[in-house]
PDB file of C-alpha atoms and ligand atoms in Angstrom:
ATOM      1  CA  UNK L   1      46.059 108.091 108.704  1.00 50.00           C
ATOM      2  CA  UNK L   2      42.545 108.205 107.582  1.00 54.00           C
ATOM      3  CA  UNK L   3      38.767 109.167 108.848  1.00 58.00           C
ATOM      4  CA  UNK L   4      36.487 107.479 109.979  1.00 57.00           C
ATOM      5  CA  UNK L   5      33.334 107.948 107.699  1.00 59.00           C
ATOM      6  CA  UNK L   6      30.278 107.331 109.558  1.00 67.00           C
ATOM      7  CA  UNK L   7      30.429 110.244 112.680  1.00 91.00           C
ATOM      8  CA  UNK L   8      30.259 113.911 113.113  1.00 96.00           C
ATOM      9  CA  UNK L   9      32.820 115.096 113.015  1.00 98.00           C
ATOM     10  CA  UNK L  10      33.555 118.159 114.867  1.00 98.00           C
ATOM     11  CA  UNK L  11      36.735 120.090 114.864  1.00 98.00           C
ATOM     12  CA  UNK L  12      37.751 122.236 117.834  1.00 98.00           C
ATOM     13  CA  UNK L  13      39.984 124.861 117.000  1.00 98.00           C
ATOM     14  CA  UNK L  14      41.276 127.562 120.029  1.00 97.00           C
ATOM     15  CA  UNK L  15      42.868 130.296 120.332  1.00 96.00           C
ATOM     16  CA  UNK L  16      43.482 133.794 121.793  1.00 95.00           C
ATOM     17  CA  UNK L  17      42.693 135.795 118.838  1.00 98.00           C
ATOM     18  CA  UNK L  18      43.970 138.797 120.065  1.00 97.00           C
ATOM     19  CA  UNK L  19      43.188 139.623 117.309  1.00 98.00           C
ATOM     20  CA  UNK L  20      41.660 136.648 114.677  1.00 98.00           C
ATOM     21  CA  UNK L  21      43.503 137.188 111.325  1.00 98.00           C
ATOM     22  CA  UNK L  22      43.910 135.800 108.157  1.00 98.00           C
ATOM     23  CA  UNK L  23      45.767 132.952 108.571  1.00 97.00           C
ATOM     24  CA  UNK L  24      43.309 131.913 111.359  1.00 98.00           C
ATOM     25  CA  UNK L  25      40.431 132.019 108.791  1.00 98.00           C
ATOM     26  CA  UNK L  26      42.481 130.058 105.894  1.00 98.00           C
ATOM     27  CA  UNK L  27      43.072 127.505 108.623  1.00 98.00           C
ATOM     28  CA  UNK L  28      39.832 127.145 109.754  1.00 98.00           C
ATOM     29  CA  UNK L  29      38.639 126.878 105.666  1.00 98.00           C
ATOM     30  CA  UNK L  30      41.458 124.649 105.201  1.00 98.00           C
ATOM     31  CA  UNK L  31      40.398 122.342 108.372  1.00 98.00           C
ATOM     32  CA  UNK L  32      36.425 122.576 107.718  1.00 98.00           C
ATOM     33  CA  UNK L  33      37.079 121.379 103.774  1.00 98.00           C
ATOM     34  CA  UNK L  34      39.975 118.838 104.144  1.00 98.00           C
ATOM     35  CA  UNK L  35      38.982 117.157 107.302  1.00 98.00           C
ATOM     36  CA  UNK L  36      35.182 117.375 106.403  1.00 97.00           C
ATOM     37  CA  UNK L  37      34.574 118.722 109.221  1.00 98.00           C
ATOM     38  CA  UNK L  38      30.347 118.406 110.155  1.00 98.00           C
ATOM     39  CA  UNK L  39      30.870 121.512 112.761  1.00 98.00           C
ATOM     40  CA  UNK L  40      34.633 123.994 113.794  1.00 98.00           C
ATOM     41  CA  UNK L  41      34.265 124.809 116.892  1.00 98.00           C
ATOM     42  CA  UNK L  42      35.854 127.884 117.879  1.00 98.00           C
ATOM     43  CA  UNK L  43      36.535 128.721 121.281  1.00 98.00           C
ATOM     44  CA  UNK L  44      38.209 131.995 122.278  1.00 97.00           C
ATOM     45  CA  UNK L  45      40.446 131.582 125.165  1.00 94.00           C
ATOM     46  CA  UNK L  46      40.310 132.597 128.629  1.00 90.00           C
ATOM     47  CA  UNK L  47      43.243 133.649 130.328  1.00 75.00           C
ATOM     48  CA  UNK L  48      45.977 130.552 128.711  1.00 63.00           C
ATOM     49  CA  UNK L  49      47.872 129.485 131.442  1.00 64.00           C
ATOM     50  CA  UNK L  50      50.664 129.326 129.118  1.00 65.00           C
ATOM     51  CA  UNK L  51      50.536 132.676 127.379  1.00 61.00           C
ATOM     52  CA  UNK L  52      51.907 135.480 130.141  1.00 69.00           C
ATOM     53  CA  UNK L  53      50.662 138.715 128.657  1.00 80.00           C
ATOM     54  CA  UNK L  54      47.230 139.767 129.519  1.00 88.00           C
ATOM     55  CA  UNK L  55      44.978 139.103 126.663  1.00 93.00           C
ATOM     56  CA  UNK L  56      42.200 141.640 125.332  1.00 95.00           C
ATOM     57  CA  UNK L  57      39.173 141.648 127.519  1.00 95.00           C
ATOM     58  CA  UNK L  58      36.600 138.604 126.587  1.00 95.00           C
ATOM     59  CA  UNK L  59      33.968 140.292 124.766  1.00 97.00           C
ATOM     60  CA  UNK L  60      36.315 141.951 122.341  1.00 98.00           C
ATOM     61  CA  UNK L  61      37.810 138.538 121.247  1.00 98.00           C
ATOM     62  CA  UNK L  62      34.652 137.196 121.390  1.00 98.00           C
ATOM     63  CA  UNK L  63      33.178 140.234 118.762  1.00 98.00           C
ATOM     64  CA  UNK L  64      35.920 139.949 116.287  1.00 98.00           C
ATOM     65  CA  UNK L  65      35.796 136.195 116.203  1.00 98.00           C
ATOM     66  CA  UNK L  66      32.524 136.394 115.339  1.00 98.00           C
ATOM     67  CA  UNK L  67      33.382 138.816 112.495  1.00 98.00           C
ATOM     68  CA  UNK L  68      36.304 136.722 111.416  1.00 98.00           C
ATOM     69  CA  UNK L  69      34.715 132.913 111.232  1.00 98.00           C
ATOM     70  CA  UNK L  70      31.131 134.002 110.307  1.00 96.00           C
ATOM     71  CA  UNK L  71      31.816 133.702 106.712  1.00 96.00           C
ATOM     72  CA  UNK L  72      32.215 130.359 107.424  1.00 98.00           C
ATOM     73  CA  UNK L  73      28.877 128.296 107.516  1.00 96.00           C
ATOM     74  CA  UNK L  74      30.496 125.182 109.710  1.00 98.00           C
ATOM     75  CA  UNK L  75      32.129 127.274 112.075  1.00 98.00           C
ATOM     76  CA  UNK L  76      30.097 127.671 116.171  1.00 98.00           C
ATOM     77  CA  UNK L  77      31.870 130.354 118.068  1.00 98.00           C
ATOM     78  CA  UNK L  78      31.635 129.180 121.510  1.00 98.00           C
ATOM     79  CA  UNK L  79      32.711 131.421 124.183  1.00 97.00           C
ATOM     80  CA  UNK L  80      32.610 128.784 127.375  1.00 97.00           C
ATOM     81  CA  UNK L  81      36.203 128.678 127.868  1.00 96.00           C
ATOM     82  CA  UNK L  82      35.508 133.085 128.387  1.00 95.00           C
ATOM     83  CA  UNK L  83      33.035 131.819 131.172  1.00 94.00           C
ATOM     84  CA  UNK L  84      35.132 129.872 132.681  1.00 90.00           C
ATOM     85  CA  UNK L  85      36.637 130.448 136.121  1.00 86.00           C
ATOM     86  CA  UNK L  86      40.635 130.301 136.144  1.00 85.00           C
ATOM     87  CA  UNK L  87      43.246 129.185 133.853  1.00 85.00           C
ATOM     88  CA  UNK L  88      42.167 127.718 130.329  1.00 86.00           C
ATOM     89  CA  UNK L  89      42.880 124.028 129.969  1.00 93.00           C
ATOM     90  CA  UNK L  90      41.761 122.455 126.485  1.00 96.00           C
ATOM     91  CA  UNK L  91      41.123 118.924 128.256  1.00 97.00           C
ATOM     92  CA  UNK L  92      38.969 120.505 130.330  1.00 96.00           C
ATOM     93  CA  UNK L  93      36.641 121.657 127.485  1.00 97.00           C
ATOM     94  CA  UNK L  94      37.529 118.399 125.424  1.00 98.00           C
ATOM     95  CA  UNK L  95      35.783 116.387 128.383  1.00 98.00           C
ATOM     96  CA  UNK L  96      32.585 118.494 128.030  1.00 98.00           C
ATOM     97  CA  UNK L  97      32.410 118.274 124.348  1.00 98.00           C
ATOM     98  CA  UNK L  98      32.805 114.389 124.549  1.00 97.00           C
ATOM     99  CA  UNK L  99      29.873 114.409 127.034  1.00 97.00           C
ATOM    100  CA  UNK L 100      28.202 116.534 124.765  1.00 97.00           C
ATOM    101  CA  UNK L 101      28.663 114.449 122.204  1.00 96.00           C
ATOM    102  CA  UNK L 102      29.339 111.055 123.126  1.00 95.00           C
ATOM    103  CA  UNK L 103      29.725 109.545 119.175  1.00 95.00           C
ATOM    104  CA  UNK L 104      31.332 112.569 117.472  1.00 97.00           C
ATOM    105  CA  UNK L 105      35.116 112.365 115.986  1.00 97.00           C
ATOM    106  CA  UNK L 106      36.821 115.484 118.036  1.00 98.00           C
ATOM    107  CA  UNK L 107      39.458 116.866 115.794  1.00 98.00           C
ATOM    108  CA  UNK L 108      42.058 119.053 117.236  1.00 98.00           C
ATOM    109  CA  UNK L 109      42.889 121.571 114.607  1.00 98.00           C
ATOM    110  CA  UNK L 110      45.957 123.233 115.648  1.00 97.00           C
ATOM    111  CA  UNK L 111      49.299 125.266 114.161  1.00 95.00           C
ATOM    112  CA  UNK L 112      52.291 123.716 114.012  1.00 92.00           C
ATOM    113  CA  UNK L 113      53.722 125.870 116.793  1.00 91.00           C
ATOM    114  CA  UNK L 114      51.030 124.728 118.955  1.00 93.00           C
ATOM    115  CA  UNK L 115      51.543 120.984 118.085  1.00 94.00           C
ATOM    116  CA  UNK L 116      55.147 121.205 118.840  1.00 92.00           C
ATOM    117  CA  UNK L 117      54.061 122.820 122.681  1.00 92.00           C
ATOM    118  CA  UNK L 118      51.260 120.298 123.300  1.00 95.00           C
ATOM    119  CA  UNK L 119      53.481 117.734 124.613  1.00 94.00           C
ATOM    120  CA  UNK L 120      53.485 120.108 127.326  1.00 94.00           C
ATOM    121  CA  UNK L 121      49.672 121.038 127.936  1.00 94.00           C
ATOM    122  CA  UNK L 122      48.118 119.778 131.171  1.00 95.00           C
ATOM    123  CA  UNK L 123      47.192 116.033 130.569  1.00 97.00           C
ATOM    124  CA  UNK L 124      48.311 116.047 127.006  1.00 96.00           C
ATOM    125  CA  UNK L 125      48.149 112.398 126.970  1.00 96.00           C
ATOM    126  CA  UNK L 126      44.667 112.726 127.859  1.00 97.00           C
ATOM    127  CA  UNK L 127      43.884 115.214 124.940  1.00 98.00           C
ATOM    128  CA  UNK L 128      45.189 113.281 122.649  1.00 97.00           C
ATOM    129  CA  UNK L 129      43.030 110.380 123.672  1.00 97.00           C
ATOM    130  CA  UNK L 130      39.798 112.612 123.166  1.00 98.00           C
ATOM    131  CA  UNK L 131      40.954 114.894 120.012  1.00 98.00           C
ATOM    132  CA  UNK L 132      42.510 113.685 117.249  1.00 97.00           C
ATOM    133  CA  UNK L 133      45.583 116.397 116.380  1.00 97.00           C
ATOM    134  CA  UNK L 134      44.893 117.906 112.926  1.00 97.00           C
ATOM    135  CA  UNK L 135      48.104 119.993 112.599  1.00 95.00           C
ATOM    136  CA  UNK L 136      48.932 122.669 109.703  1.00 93.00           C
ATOM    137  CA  UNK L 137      52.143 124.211 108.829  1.00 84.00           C
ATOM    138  CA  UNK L 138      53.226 127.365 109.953  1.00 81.00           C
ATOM    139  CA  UNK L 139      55.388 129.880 108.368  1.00 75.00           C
ATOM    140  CA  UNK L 140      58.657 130.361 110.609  1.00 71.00           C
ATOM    141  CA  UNK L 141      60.122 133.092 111.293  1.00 66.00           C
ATOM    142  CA  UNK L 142      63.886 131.705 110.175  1.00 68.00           C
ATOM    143  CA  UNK L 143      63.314 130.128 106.632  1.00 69.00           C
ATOM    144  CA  UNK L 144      66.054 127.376 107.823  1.00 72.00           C
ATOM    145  CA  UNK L 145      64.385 126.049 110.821  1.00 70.00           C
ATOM    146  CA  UNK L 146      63.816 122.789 110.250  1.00 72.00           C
ATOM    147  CA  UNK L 147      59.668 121.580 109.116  1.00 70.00           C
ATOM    148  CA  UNK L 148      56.981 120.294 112.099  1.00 73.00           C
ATOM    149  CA  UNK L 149      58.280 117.441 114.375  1.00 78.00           C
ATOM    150  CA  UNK L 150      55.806 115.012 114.639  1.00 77.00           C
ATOM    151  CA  UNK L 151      57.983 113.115 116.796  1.00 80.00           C
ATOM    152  CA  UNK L 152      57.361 115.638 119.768  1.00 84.00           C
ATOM    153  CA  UNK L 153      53.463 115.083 119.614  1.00 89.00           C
ATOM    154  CA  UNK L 154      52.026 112.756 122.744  1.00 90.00           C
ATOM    155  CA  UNK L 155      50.674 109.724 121.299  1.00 88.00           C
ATOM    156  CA  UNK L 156      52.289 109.831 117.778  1.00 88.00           C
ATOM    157  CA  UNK L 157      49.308 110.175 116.050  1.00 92.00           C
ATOM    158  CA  UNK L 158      47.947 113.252 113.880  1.00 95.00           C
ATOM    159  CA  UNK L 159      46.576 114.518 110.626  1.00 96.00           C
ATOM    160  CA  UNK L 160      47.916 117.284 108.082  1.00 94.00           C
ATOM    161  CA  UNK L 161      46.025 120.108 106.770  1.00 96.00           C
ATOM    162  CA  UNK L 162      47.587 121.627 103.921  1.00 94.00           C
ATOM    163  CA  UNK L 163      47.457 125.714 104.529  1.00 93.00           C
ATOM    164  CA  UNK L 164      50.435 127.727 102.299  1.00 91.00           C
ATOM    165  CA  UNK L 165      52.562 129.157 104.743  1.00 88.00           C
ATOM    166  CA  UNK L 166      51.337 132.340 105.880  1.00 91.00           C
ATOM    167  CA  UNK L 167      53.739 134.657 107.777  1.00 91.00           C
ATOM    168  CA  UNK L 168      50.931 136.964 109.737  1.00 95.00           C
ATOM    169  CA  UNK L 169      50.654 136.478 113.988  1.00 96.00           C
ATOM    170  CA  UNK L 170      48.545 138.770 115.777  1.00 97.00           C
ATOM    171  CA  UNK L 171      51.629 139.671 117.725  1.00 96.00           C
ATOM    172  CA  UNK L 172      52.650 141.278 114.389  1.00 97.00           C
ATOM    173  CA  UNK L 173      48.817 142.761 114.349  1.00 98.00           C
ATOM    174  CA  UNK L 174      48.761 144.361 117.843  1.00 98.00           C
ATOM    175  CA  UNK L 175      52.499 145.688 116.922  1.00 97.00           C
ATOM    176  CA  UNK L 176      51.471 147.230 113.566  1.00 98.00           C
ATOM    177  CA  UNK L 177      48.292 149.141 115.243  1.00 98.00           C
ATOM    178  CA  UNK L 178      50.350 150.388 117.894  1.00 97.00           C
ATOM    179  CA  UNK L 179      52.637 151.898 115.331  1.00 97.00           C
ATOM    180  CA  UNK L 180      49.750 153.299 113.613  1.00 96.00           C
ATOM    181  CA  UNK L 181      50.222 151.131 110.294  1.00 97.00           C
ATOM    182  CA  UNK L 182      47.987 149.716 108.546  1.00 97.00           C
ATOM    183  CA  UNK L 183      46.581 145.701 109.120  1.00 98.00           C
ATOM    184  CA  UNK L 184      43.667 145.816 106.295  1.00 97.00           C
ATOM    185  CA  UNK L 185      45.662 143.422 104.450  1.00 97.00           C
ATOM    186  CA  UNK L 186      46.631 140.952 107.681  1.00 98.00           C
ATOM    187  CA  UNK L 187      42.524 140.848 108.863  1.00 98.00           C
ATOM    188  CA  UNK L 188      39.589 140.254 107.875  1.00 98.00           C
ATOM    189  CA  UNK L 189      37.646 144.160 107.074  1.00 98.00           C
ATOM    190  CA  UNK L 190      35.207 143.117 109.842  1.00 98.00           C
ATOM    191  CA  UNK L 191      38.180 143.004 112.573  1.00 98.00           C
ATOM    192  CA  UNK L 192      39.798 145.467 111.333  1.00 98.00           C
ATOM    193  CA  UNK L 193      37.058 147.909 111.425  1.00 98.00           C
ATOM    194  CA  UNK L 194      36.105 146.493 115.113  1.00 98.00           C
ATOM    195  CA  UNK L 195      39.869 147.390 115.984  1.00 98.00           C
ATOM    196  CA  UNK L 196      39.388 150.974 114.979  1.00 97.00           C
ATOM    197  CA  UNK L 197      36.458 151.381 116.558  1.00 98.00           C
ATOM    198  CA  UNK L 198      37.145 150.078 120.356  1.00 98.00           C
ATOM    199  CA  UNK L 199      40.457 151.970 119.795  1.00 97.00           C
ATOM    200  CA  UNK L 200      41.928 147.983 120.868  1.00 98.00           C
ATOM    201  CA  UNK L 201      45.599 147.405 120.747  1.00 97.00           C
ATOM    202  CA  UNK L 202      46.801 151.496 120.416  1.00 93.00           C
ATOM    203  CA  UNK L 203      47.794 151.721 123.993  1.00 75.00           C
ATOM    204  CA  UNK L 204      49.637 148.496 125.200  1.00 52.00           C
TER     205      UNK L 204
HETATM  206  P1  LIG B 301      50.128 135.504 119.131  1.00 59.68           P
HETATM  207  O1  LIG B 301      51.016 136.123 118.066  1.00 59.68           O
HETATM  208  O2  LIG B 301      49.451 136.505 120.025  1.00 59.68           O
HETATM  209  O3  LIG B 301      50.836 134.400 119.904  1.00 59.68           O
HETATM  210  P2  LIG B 301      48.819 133.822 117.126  1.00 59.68           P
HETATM  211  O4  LIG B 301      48.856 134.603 115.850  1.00 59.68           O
HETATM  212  O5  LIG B 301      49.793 132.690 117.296  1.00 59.68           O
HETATM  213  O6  LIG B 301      48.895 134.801 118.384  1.00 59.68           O
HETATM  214  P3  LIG B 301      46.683 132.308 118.382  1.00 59.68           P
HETATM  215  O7  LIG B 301      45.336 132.873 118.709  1.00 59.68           O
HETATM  216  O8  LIG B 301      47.618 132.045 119.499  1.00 59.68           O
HETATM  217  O9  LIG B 301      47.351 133.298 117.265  1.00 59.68           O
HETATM  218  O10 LIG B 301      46.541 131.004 117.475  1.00 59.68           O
HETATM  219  C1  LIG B 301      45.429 130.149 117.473  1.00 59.68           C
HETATM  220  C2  LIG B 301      45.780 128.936 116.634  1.00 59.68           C
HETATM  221  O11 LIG B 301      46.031 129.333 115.264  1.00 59.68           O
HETATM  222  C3  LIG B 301      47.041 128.176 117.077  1.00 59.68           C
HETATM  223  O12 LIG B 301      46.809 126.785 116.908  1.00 59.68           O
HETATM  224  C4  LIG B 301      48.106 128.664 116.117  1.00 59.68           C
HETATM  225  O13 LIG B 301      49.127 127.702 115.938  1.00 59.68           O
HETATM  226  C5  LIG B 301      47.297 128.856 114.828  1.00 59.68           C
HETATM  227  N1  LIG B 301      47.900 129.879 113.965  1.00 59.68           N
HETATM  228  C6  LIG B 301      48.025 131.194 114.240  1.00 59.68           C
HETATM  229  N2  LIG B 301      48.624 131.847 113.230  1.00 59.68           N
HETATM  230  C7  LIG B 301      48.900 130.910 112.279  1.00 59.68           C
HETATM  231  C8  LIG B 301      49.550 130.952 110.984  1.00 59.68           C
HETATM  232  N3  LIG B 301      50.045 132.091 110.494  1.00 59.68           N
HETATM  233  N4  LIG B 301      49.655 129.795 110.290  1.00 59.68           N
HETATM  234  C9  LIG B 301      49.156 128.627 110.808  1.00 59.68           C
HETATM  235  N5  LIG B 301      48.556 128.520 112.021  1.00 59.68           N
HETATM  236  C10 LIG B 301      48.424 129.634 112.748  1.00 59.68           C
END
């Protein structure tokens, strides 16, 4: 399935990061180069409705995903789904950013994981309408599950980005920190460093 040349085209890519790592930044790189992207935007969740742990207070996601995409010239952090009252729903900011931009390509740049879930996401029909799925491999934690279903994915339509697998979560992040290892090699130096110094993910 190809592009369409002539519009904007602006990726939206969410996401806890609890905290942003590197696979989160390869994606984004990947997405912004392969899907020639004109804008990523990046929108740090509120509280997901499907994601029971409490996340990391707002303005810490919000500070490290600023240190983690800023490298990246295309990439907008945009912190309304943070100011948002109640659960997160991504049609609800999809319907904004079509208002917003009534001629732009949306382009829904998501992990594989995700993709497979979606079906599932309030009004994922509806998303699907408005954002175009761009959906990149993930690494899995058992080397014989089978590859991305595409068959699972409302409407049937969707785009690859090509990312090696890379086997880092932040689940794996908050667990190393609360061990006291060491996550220089899993984050980008700016996170990491933030991490440190808010003391973030040593206590929970
Ligand atoms: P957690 O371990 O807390 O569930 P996470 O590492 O999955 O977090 P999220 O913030 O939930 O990170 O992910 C944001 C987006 O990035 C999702 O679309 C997810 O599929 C994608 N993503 C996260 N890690 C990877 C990875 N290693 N490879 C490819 N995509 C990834």
């Amino acid at each position: 399935m190809g592009l369409t040349s002539a519009a904007y085209r602006l990726g939206v890519f969410g996401g806890a990061f609890d905290p942003p790592h590197l696979a989160h930044v390869a994606l984004a790189g990947a997405a912004i180069r392969q899907l020639r992207l004109d804008e990523l935007r990046v929108f740090p969740t509120g509280q997901a409705w499907h994601k029971s742990r409490a996340l990391t207070a707002g303005e810490h996601r919000l500070a490290m995903a600023r240190e983690a995409f800023g490298g990246l010239p295309q990439a907008v952090i945009d912190d309304r789904e943070l100011r948002r009252a109640g659960p997160t729903y991504t049609i609800d900011t999809l319907r904004q950013l079509r208002a917003e931009h009534p001629q732009a390509e949306l382009l829904l740049v998501i992990g594989a994981d995700q993709a497979e879930a979606l079906h599932g996401w309030h009004q994922s029909g509806e998303i699907v309408k408005l954002a175009l799925p761009a959906v990149a491999a993930r690494a899995r934690p058992d080397p014989d599950a089978p590859p991305f279903d595409a068959a699972t994915l409302p409407g049937g339509r969707y785009l690859s980005v090509e990312l090696p697998p890379m086997p880092v979560s932040a689940t794996q992040i908050r667990a190393r920190v609360q061990a006291g290892q060491d996550i220089t090699a899993l984050v980008p130096d700016g996170v990491a460093s933030y991490i440190a110094r808010h003391h973030l993910y040593s206590n929970t």
